[in-house]
CSV table of C-alpha atoms in Angstrom, one decimal:
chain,number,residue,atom,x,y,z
F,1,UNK,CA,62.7,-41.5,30.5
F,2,UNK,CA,65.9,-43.4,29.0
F,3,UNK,CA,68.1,-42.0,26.7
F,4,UNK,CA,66.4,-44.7,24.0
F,5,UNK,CA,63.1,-42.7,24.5
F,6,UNK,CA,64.9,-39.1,24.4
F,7,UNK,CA,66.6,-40.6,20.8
F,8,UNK,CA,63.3,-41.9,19.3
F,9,UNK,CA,61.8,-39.0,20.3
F,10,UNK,CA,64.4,-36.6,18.7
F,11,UNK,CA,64.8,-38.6,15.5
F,12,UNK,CA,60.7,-37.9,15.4
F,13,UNK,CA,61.0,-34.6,15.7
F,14,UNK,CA,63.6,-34.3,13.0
F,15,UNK,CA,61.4,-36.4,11.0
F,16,UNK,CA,58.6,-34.4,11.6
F,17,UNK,CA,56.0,-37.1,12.8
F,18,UNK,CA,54.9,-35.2,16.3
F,19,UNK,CA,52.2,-33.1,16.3
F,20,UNK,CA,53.1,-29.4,16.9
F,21,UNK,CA,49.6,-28.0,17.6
F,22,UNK,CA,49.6,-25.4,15.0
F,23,UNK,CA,48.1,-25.1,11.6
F,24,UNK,CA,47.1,-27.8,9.1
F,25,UNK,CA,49.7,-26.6,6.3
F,26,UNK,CA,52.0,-24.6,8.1
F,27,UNK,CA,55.6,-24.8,7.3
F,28,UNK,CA,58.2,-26.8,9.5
F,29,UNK,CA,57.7,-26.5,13.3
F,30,UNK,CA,60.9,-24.4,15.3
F,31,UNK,CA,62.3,-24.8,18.4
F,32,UNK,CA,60.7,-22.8,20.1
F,33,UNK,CA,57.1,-24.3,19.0
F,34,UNK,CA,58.6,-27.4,20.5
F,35,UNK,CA,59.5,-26.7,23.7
F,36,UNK,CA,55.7,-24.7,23.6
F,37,UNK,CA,54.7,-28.1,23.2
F,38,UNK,CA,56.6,-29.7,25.8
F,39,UNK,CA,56.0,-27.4,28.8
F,40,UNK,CA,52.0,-27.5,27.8
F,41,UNK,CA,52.6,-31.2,28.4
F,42,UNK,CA,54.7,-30.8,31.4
F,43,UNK,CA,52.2,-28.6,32.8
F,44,UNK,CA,48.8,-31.0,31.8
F,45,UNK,CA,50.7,-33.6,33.7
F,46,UNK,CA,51.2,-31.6,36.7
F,47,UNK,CA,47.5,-31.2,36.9
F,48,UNK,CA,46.5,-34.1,35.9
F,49,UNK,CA,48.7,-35.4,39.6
F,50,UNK,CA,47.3,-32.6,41.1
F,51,UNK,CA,43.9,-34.1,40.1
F,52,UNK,CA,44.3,-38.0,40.9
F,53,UNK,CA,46.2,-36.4,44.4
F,54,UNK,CA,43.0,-34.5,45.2
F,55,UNK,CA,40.5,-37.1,44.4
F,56,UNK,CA,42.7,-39.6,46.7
F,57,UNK,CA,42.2,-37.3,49.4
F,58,UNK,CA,38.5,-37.1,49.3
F,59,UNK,CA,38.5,-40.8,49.6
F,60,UNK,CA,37.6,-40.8,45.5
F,61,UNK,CA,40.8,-42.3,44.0
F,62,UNK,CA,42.9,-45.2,43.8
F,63,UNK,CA,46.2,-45.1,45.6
F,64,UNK,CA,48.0,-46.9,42.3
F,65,UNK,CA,46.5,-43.9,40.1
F,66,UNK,CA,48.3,-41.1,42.2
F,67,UNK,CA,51.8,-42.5,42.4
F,68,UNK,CA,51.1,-43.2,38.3
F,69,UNK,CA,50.2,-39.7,38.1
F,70,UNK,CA,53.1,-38.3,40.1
F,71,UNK,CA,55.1,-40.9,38.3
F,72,UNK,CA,54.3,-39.3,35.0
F,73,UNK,CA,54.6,-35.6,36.3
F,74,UNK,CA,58.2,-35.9,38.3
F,75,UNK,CA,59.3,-37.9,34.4
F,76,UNK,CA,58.0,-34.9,32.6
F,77,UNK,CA,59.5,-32.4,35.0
F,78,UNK,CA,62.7,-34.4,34.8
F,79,UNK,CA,62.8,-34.3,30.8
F,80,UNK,CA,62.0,-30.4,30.8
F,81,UNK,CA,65.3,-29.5,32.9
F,82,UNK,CA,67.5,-31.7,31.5
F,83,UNK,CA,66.8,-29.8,28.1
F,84,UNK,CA,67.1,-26.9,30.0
F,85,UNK,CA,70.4,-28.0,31.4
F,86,UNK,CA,71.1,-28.4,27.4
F,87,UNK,CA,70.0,-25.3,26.2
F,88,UNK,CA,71.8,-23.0,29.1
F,89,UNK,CA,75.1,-25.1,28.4
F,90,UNK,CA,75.2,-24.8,24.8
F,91,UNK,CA,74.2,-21.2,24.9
F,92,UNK,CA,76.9,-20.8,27.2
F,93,UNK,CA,79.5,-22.6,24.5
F,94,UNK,CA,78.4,-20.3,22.1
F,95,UNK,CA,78.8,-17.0,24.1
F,96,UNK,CA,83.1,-18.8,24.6
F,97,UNK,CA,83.1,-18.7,20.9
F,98,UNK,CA,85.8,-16.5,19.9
F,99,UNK,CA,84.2,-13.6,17.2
């Protein structure tokens, strides 16, 4: 993940052009469907490592296809707690906010 991807990514959510999983005629996705959306696909790629690492074990799968899969997991793990990071700091600036 680059900061590139993390822009081109944004501007499509602003846009509206990722899928958000819910209803064919539903109004605007929120936040928090979002980041639904992102740890579901945090978490499919976790198992989908878990998978290829288990099938390597049994003598079943290729070497290359783990450290893909791990690859893919440790940059989907990576972009869930930097957004984390984001959200905890500007909650944070918000809470300094004088009333």
């Amino acid at each position: 993940m680059n900061p590139l991807m993390a822009a081109k990514a944004y501007a499509a959510i602003q846009d509206g052009a990722l899928p958000t999983g819910g209803a064919a005629g539903a109004g605007p996705s929120g936040f928090a469907d979002m980041l639904t959306s992102v740890m579901g696909d945090m978490t499919a790629t976790s198992r989908a490592a878990e998978t290829q690492m288990a099938s390597a074990v049994q003598g079943q799968g290729s070497l290359i296809d783990v450290v893909t899969a791990v690859s893919s997991a440790e940059a989907s793990l990576e972009t869930v707690m930097a957004v984390r990071d984001q959200v905890i700091s500007a909650y944070q600036e918000i809470m300094r906010m004088p009333i």
